[in-house]
PDB file of N, CA and C in Angstrom:
ATOM      1  N   MET A   1       0.330   6.601  -7.546  1.00  0.00           N
ATOM      2  CA  MET A   1       1.504   5.846  -6.986  1.00  0.00           C
ATOM      3  C   MET A   1       1.987   5.775  -5.915  1.00  0.00           C
ATOM      4  N   ILE A   2       2.062   4.684  -5.248  1.00  0.00           N
ATOM      5  CA  ILE A   2       2.568   4.557  -3.370  1.00  0.00           C
ATOM      6  C   ILE A   2       4.003   4.091  -3.708  1.00  0.00           C
ATOM      7  N   SER A   3       5.135   4.321  -2.812  1.00  0.00           N
ATOM      8  CA  SER A   3       6.209   4.147  -2.924  1.00  0.00           C
ATOM      9  C   SER A   3       6.602   3.757  -1.489  1.00  0.00           C
ATOM     10  N   LYS A   4       6.993   2.658  -1.210  1.00  0.00           N
ATOM     11  CA  LYS A   4       7.290   2.003   0.376  1.00  0.00           C
ATOM     12  C   LYS A   4       8.527   1.412   0.330  1.00  0.00           C
ATOM     13  N   ASN A   5       9.599   1.469   1.452  1.00  0.00           N
ATOM     14  CA  ASN A   5      10.349   0.608   1.558  1.00  0.00           C
ATOM     15  C   ASN A   5       9.923  -0.951   1.998  1.00  0.00           C
ATOM     16  N   ILE A   6      10.577  -1.801   1.765  1.00  0.00           N
ATOM     17  CA  ILE A   6      10.333  -3.551   2.129  1.00  0.00           C
ATOM     18  C   ILE A   6      11.554  -4.349   2.485  1.00  0.00           C
ATOM     19  N   ILE A   7      11.666  -4.823   3.447  1.00  0.00           N
ATOM     20  CA  ILE A   7      12.775  -5.864   3.585  1.00  0.00           C
ATOM     21  C   ILE A   7      11.934  -7.241   3.853  1.00  0.00           C
ATOM     22  N   LEU A   8      12.280  -8.249   2.971  1.00  0.00           N
ATOM     23  CA  LEU A   8      12.268  -9.783   2.703  1.00  0.00           C
ATOM     24  C   LEU A   8      13.540 -10.476   3.495  1.00  0.00           C
ATOM     25  N   ARG A   9      13.356 -11.100   4.492  1.00  0.00           N
ATOM     26  CA  ARG A   9      14.608 -11.567   5.529  1.00  0.00           C
ATOM     27  C   ARG A   9      15.155 -12.886   4.951  1.00  0.00           C
ATOM     28  N   ASN A  10      14.446 -13.649   4.168  1.00  0.00           N
ATOM     29  CA  ASN A  10      14.644 -14.854   3.930  1.00  0.00           C
ATOM     30  C   ASN A  10      13.552 -15.464   2.593  1.00  0.00           C
ATOM     31  N   GLN A  11      13.754 -16.843   2.387  1.00  0.00           N
ATOM     32  CA  GLN A  11      12.727 -17.127   1.658  1.00  0.00           C
ATOM     33  C   GLN A  11      10.831 -17.362   2.117  1.00  0.00           C
ATOM     34  N   LYS A  12      11.237 -17.533   3.234  1.00  0.00           N
ATOM     35  CA  LYS A  12       9.901 -17.688   3.690  1.00  0.00           C
ATOM     36  C   LYS A  12       9.229 -16.434   3.890  1.00  0.00           C
ATOM     37  N   ASP A  13       9.687 -15.241   3.876  1.00  0.00           N
ATOM     38  CA  ASP A  13       9.220 -14.300   3.735  1.00  0.00           C
ATOM     39  C   ASP A  13       8.738 -13.815   2.124  1.00  0.00           C
ATOM     40  N   VAL A  14       9.576 -14.206   1.575  1.00  0.00           N
ATOM     41  CA  VAL A  14       9.404 -13.896   0.160  1.00  0.00           C
ATOM     42  C   VAL A  14       8.083 -14.552  -0.368  1.00  0.00           C
ATOM     43  N   MET A  15       7.755 -15.795  -0.110  1.00  0.00           N
ATOM     44  CA  MET A  15       6.788 -16.511  -0.553  1.00  0.00           C
ATOM     45  C   MET A  15       5.611 -16.208   0.317  1.00  0.00           C
ATOM     46  N   GLU A  16       5.660 -15.643   1.515  1.00  0.00           N
ATOM     47  CA  GLU A  16       4.452 -14.890   2.449  1.00  0.00           C
ATOM     48  C   GLU A  16       3.721 -13.621   1.304  1.00  0.00           C
ATOM     49  N   PHE A  17       5.302 -12.951   1.522  1.00  0.00           N
ATOM     50  CA  PHE A  17       4.807 -11.514   0.576  1.00  0.00           C
ATOM     51  C   PHE A  17       3.944 -11.929  -0.581  1.00  0.00           C
ATOM     52  N   VAL A  18       4.911 -12.803  -1.423  1.00  0.00           N
ATOM     53  CA  VAL A  18       4.015 -13.164  -3.274  1.00  0.00           C
ATOM     54  C   VAL A  18       2.633 -13.337  -2.693  1.00  0.00           C
ATOM     55  N   ASP A  19       2.555 -14.409  -1.926  1.00  0.00           N
ATOM     56  CA  ASP A  19       0.983 -14.827  -1.649  1.00  0.00           C
ATOM     57  C   ASP A  19       0.206 -13.547  -0.976  1.00  0.00           C
ATOM     58  N   ILE A  20       0.485 -12.890  -0.271  1.00  0.00           N
ATOM     59  CA  ILE A  20      -0.308 -11.524   0.166  1.00  0.00           C
ATOM     60  C   ILE A  20      -0.481 -10.625  -0.979  1.00  0.00           C
ATOM     61  N   VAL A  21       0.227 -10.094  -1.685  1.00  0.00           N
ATOM     62  CA  VAL A  21       0.161  -9.409  -2.849  1.00  0.00           C
ATOM     63  C   VAL A  21      -0.396  -9.819  -4.073  1.00  0.00           C
ATOM     64  N   ALA A  22      -0.538 -11.114  -4.213  1.00  0.00           N
ATOM     65  CA  ALA A  22      -1.087 -12.025  -5.506  1.00  0.00           C
ATOM     66  C   ALA A  22      -2.917 -11.414  -5.019  1.00  0.00           C
ATOM     67  N   GLN A  23      -2.971 -11.720  -4.395  1.00  0.00           N
ATOM     68  CA  GLN A  23      -4.567 -11.496  -3.651  1.00  0.00           C
ATOM     69  C   GLN A  23      -5.175 -10.203  -3.949  1.00  0.00           C
ATOM     70  N   TYR A  24      -4.574  -9.159  -4.350  1.00  0.00           N
ATOM     71  CA  TYR A  24      -4.828  -7.591  -4.515  1.00  0.00           C
ATOM     72  C   TYR A  24      -4.952  -7.481  -6.086  1.00  0.00           C
ATOM     73  N   PRO A  25      -5.767  -6.474  -6.153  1.00  0.00           N
ATOM     74  CA  PRO A  25      -5.855  -6.387  -8.080  1.00  0.00           C
ATOM     75  C   PRO A  25      -4.868  -5.053  -8.361  1.00  0.00           C
ATOM     76  N   TYR A  26      -4.064  -4.807  -7.805  1.00  0.00           N
ATOM     77  CA  TYR A  26      -3.080  -3.142  -7.950  1.00  0.00           C
ATOM     78  C   TYR A  26      -1.676  -4.235  -8.578  1.00  0.00           C
ATOM     79  N   THR A  27      -1.181  -3.739  -9.693  1.00  0.00           N
ATOM     80  CA  THR A  27       0.030  -3.747 -10.226  1.00  0.00           C
ATOM     81  C   THR A  27       1.355  -3.382  -9.132  1.00  0.00           C
ATOM     82  N   VAL A  28       1.602  -4.750  -8.786  1.00  0.00           N
ATOM     83  CA  VAL A  28       3.104  -4.169  -7.550  1.00  0.00           C
ATOM     84  C   VAL A  28       4.263  -4.483  -8.041  1.00  0.00           C
ATOM     85  N   GLU A  29       5.366  -3.573  -8.270  1.00  0.00           N
ATOM     86  CA  GLU A  29       6.614  -3.943  -8.493  1.00  0.00           C
ATOM     87  C   GLU A  29       7.643  -3.660  -7.350  1.00  0.00           C
ATOM     88  N   VAL A  30       8.369  -4.647  -7.021  1.00  0.00           N
ATOM     89  CA  VAL A  30       9.521  -4.433  -6.510  1.00  0.00           C
ATOM     90  C   VAL A  30      11.048  -3.866  -6.526  1.00  0.00           C
ATOM     91  N   SER A  31      11.950  -3.275  -6.322  1.00  0.00           N
ATOM     92  CA  SER A  31      13.117  -2.701  -7.300  1.00  0.00           C
ATOM     93  C   SER A  31      14.084  -3.214  -6.298  1.00  0.00           C
ATOM     94  N   LEU A  32      15.340  -3.028  -6.818  1.00  0.00           N
ATOM     95  CA  LEU A  32      16.533  -3.146  -5.876  1.00  0.00           C
ATOM     96  C   LEU A  32      17.677  -2.875  -7.334  1.00  0.00           C
ATOM     97  N   GLY A  33      17.912  -1.655  -6.579  1.00  0.00           N
ATOM     98  CA  GLY A  33      19.189  -0.879  -7.902  1.00  0.00           C
ATOM     99  C   GLY A  33      18.244  -0.698  -9.187  1.00  0.00           C
ATOM    100  N   ARG A  34      18.973  -1.206 -10.062  1.00  0.00           N
ATOM    101  CA  ARG A  34      18.325  -1.359 -11.244  1.00  0.00           C
ATOM    102  C   ARG A  34      17.053  -2.577 -11.724  1.00  0.00           C
ATOM    103  N   GLU A  35      17.291  -3.643 -11.109  1.00  0.00           N
ATOM    104  CA  GLU A  35      16.343  -4.508 -11.053  1.00  0.00           C
ATOM    105  C   GLU A  35      15.027  -4.376 -10.572  1.00  0.00           C
ATOM    106  N   THR A  36      14.185  -4.463 -11.510  1.00  0.00           N
ATOM    107  CA  THR A  36      12.722  -4.334 -10.963  1.00  0.00           C
ATOM    108  C   THR A  36      12.166  -5.713 -11.082  1.00  0.00           C
ATOM    109  N   MET A  37      11.236  -6.240 -10.579  1.00  0.00           N
ATOM    110  CA  MET A  37      10.335  -7.530 -10.782  1.00  0.00           C
ATOM    111  C   MET A  37       9.343  -7.168 -10.283  1.00  0.00           C
ATOM    112  N   ASP A  38       7.879  -8.298 -10.858  1.00  0.00           N
ATOM    113  CA  ASP A  38       6.836  -8.145 -10.641  1.00  0.00           C
ATOM    114  C   ASP A  38       6.751  -8.586  -9.488  1.00  0.00           C
ATOM    115  N   ALA A  39       5.692  -8.061  -8.331  1.00  0.00           N
ATOM    116  CA  ALA A  39       5.568  -8.388  -6.780  1.00  0.00           C
ATOM    117  C   ALA A  39       4.876  -9.837  -6.970  1.00  0.00           C
ATOM    118  N   LYS A  40       4.205 -10.114  -7.760  1.00  0.00           N
ATOM    119  CA  LYS A  40       3.122 -11.361  -7.484  1.00  0.00           C
ATOM    120  C   LYS A  40       4.049 -12.407  -8.467  1.00  0.00           C
ATOM    121  N   SER A  41       5.114 -12.202  -8.592  1.00  0.00           N
ATOM    122  CA  SER A  41       6.188 -13.657  -9.323  1.00  0.00           C
ATOM    123  C   SER A  41       7.309 -13.975  -8.164  1.00  0.00           C
ATOM    124  N   VAL A  42       6.975 -15.470  -7.791  1.00  0.00           N
ATOM    125  CA  VAL A  42       7.836 -15.647  -6.793  1.00  0.00           C
ATOM    126  C   VAL A  42       9.280 -16.055  -7.282  1.00  0.00           C
ATOM    127  N   LEU A  43       9.416 -16.441  -8.504  1.00  0.00           N
ATOM    128  CA  LEU A  43      10.854 -16.603  -9.071  1.00  0.00           C
ATOM    129  C   LEU A  43      11.493 -15.015  -9.267  1.00  0.00           C
ATOM    130  N   GLY A  44      10.921 -14.080  -9.588  1.00  0.00           N
ATOM    131  CA  GLY A  44      11.281 -12.406  -9.815  1.00  0.00           C
ATOM    132  C   GLY A  44      11.852 -12.361  -8.417  1.00  0.00           C
ATOM    133  N   MET A  45      10.825 -12.389  -7.630  1.00  0.00           N
ATOM    134  CA  MET A  45      11.138 -11.917  -6.643  1.00  0.00           C
ATOM    135  C   MET A  45      12.484 -12.851  -5.691  1.00  0.00           C
ATOM    136  N   LEU A  46      12.427 -14.049  -5.741  1.00  0.00           N
ATOM    137  CA  LEU A  46      13.600 -14.412  -4.986  1.00  0.00           C
ATOM    138  C   LEU A  46      14.834 -14.114  -5.352  1.00  0.00           C
ATOM    139  N   ALA A  47      14.938 -13.800  -7.046  1.00  0.00           N
ATOM    140  CA  ALA A  47      16.030 -13.011  -7.714  1.00  0.00           C
ATOM    141  C   ALA A  47      16.568 -11.986  -7.074  1.00  0.00           C
ATOM    142  N   LEU A  48      15.832 -11.281  -6.725  1.00  0.00           N
ATOM    143  CA  LEU A  48      16.607  -9.794  -5.838  1.00  0.00           C
ATOM    144  C   LEU A  48      16.949 -10.232  -4.930  1.00  0.00           C
ATOM    145  N   GLY A  49      16.697 -11.357  -3.923  1.00  0.00           N
ATOM    146  CA  GLY A  49      17.648 -11.887  -2.885  1.00  0.00           C
ATOM    147  C   GLY A  49      16.839 -11.536  -1.452  1.00  0.00           C
ATOM    148  N   PHE A  50      17.455 -11.855  -0.419  1.00  0.00           N
ATOM    149  CA  PHE A  50      17.122 -11.370   0.971  1.00  0.00           C
ATOM    150  C   PHE A  50      17.753 -10.547   1.702  1.00  0.00           C
ATOM    151  N   ASN A  51      17.444  -9.977   2.938  1.00  0.00           N
ATOM    152  CA  ASN A  51      17.574  -9.416   3.993  1.00  0.00           C
ATOM    153  C   ASN A  51      18.544  -7.952   3.026  1.00  0.00           C
ATOM    154  N   ARG A  52      17.575  -7.456   2.212  1.00  0.00           N
ATOM    155  CA  ARG A  52      18.344  -5.950   1.741  1.00  0.00           C
ATOM    156  C   ARG A  52      16.413  -5.031   1.635  1.00  0.00           C
ATOM    157  N   VAL A  53      17.062  -3.761   1.908  1.00  0.00           N
ATOM    158  CA  VAL A  53      15.609  -2.688   1.591  1.00  0.00           C
ATOM    159  C   VAL A  53      15.507  -2.483   0.134  1.00  0.00           C
ATOM    160  N   MET A  54      14.532  -2.985  -0.190  1.00  0.00           N
ATOM    161  CA  MET A  54      13.822  -2.810  -1.528  1.00  0.00           C
ATOM    162  C   MET A  54      12.911  -1.938  -1.806  1.00  0.00           C
ATOM    163  N   ASN A  55      12.443  -1.380  -2.857  1.00  0.00           N
ATOM    164  CA  ASN A  55      11.416  -0.172  -2.903  1.00  0.00           C
ATOM    165  C   ASN A  55      10.391  -1.228  -3.590  1.00  0.00           C
ATOM    166  N   MET A  56       9.091  -0.649  -3.079  1.00  0.00           N
ATOM    167  CA  MET A  56       7.894  -1.442  -3.616  1.00  0.00           C
ATOM    168  C   MET A  56       6.932  -0.423  -4.018  1.00  0.00           C
ATOM    169  N   ASP A  57       6.419  -0.672  -5.352  1.00  0.00           N
ATOM    170  CA  ASP A  57       5.723   0.773  -6.002  1.00  0.00           C
ATOM    171  C   ASP A  57       4.491  -0.208  -6.098  1.00  0.00           C
ATOM    172  N   ILE A  58       3.351   0.748  -5.828  1.00  0.00           N
ATOM    173  CA  ILE A  58       2.144  -0.024  -6.324  1.00  0.00           C
ATOM    174  C   ILE A  58       1.444   1.188  -7.293  1.00  0.00           C
ATOM    175  N   GLN A  59       0.836   0.740  -8.082  1.00  0.00           N
ATOM    176  CA  GLN A  59       0.433   1.002  -8.877  1.00  0.00           C
ATOM    177  C   GLN A  59      -1.144   2.097  -8.414  1.00  0.00           C
ATOM    178  N   ALA A  60      -1.235   2.747  -7.694  1.00  0.00           N
ATOM    179  CA  ALA A  60      -2.856   2.940  -7.085  1.00  0.00           C
ATOM    180  C   ALA A  60      -2.495   4.146  -6.494  1.00  0.00           C
ATOM    181  N   ASN A  61      -3.798   4.864  -6.317  1.00  0.00           N
ATOM    182  CA  ASN A  61      -3.525   6.129  -5.149  1.00  0.00           C
ATOM    183  C   ASN A  61      -4.046   6.027  -4.197  1.00  0.00           C
ATOM    184  N   ASP A  62      -4.570   4.814  -3.945  1.00  0.00           N
ATOM    185  CA  ASP A  62      -4.926   4.540  -2.593  1.00  0.00           C
ATOM    186  C   ASP A  62      -5.022   2.782  -2.284  1.00  0.00           C
ATOM    187  N   ALA A  63      -3.982   2.107  -1.296  1.00  0.00           N
ATOM    188  CA  ALA A  63      -3.898   1.033  -1.216  1.00  0.00           C
ATOM    189  C   ALA A  63      -3.667   0.443  -0.041  1.00  0.00           C
ATOM    190  N   GLN A  64      -4.389   1.160   0.545  1.00  0.00           N
ATOM    191  CA  GLN A  64      -4.217   1.103   2.503  1.00  0.00           C
ATOM    192  C   GLN A  64      -4.798  -0.398   2.788  1.00  0.00           C
ATOM    193  N   ASP A  65      -5.384  -1.186   2.233  1.00  0.00           N
ATOM    194  CA  ASP A  65      -5.794  -2.589   2.287  1.00  0.00           C
ATOM    195  C   ASP A  65      -4.537  -3.265   1.768  1.00  0.00           C
ATOM    196  N   LEU A  66      -3.984  -3.226   0.999  1.00  0.00           N
ATOM    197  CA  LEU A  66      -2.794  -3.736   0.433  1.00  0.00           C
ATOM    198  C   LEU A  66      -1.513  -3.534   1.722  1.00  0.00           C
ATOM    199  N   LEU A  67      -1.079  -2.449   1.900  1.00  0.00           N
ATOM    200  CA  LEU A  67      -0.225  -1.644   2.870  1.00  0.00           C
ATOM    201  C   LEU A  67      -0.636  -2.146   4.540  1.00  0.00           C
ATOM    202  N   GLU A  68      -1.664  -2.438   4.614  1.00  0.00           N
ATOM    203  CA  GLU A  68      -2.044  -3.259   6.028  1.00  0.00           C
ATOM    204  C   GLU A  68      -1.463  -4.613   6.012  1.00  0.00           C
ATOM    205  N   ALA A  69      -1.850  -5.214   4.961  1.00  0.00           N
ATOM    206  CA  ALA A  69      -1.536  -6.954   4.892  1.00  0.00           C
ATOM    207  C   ALA A  69      -0.427  -6.976   4.687  1.00  0.00           C
ATOM    208  N   VAL A  70       0.648  -5.895   3.937  1.00  0.00           N
ATOM    209  CA  VAL A  70       1.907  -6.574   3.838  1.00  0.00           C
ATOM    210  C   VAL A  70       2.962  -5.724   5.064  1.00  0.00           C
ATOM    211  N   SER A  71       2.599  -5.150   6.210  1.00  0.00           N
ATOM    212  CA  SER A  71       2.515  -4.206   7.219  1.00  0.00           C
ATOM    213  C   SER A  71       3.997  -4.758   7.875  1.00  0.00           C
ATOM    214  N   ARG A  72       3.988  -5.693   8.118  1.00  0.00           N
ATOM    215  CA  ARG A  72       5.069  -6.647   8.578  1.00  0.00           C
ATOM    216  C   ARG A  72       6.941  -6.349   7.859  1.00  0.00           C
ATOM    217  N   PHE A  73       6.449  -6.262   6.577  1.00  0.00           N
ATOM    218  CA  PHE A  73       7.499  -6.081   5.834  1.00  0.00           C
ATOM    219  C   PHE A  73       8.046  -4.778   5.292  1.00  0.00           C
ATOM    220  N   LEU A  74       7.269  -3.736   6.028  1.00  0.00           N
ATOM    221  CA  LEU A  74       7.676  -2.341   5.772  1.00  0.00           C
ATOM    222  C   LEU A  74       8.805  -1.920   6.525  1.00  0.00           C
ATOM    223  N   CYS A  75       9.857  -1.134   5.962  1.00  0.00           N
ATOM    224  CA  CYS A  75      10.914  -0.617   6.925  1.00  0.00           C
ATOM    225  C   CYS A  75      11.255   1.145   6.620  1.00  0.00           C
ATOM    226  N   THR A  76      12.229   1.107   6.848  1.00  0.00           N
ATOM    227  CA  THR A  76      12.724   2.625   6.720  1.00  0.00           C
ATOM    228  C   THR A  76      13.452   2.184   5.602  1.00  0.00           C
ATOM    229  N   GLN A  77      14.338   3.464   5.241  1.00  0.00           N
ATOM    230  CA  GLN A  77      15.430   3.220   4.325  1.00  0.00           C
ATOM    231  C   GLN A  77      16.739   2.550   4.388  1.00  0.00           C
ATOM    232  N   PHE A  78      16.621   2.494   6.285  1.00  0.00           N
ATOM    233  CA  PHE A  78      17.817   1.360   6.628  1.00  0.00           C
ATOM    234  C   PHE A  78      17.822   0.182   7.129  1.00  0.00           C
ATOM    235  N   GLY A  79      16.465  -0.109   7.151  1.00  0.00           N
ATOM    236  CA  GLY A  79      15.894  -1.581   7.618  1.00  0.00           C
ATOM    237  C   GLY A  79      15.899  -1.881   8.307  1.00  0.00           C
ATOM    238  N   GLN A  80      15.187  -0.875   9.194  1.00  0.00           N
ATOM    239  CA  GLN A  80      14.480  -0.722  10.209  1.00  0.00           C
ATOM    240  C   GLN A  80      13.299  -0.973  10.261  1.00  0.00           C
ATOM    241  N   ALA A  81      12.382  -1.593  11.296  1.00  0.00           N
ATOM    242  CA  ALA A  81      10.849  -1.783  11.031  1.00  0.00           C
ATOM    243  C   ALA A  81      10.013  -0.714  11.056  1.00  0.00           C
ATOM    244  N   VAL A  82       8.873  -0.365  10.614  1.00  0.00           N
ATOM    245  CA  VAL A  82       7.876   0.713  10.608  1.00  0.00           C
ATOM    246  C   VAL A  82       7.343   0.607  11.739  1.00  0.00           C
TER     247      VAL A  82
END
């Protein structure tokens, strides 16, 4: 499993992120606190809110292609861009 921090700053970011993740065969979940959502679900991702550091878990040993595709959303634990 691969874990990375992401930040989605607004609704447009959420829509773009979901569109990208949906193109890949990996199971991807995003969590914020106790809430965990399927990263391919627009409604689930919108429910997590915006402008918060969230954890993305990819159920794969190697998903470099997906990580590159979502690289603009990756951040450090404190919300800084990678």
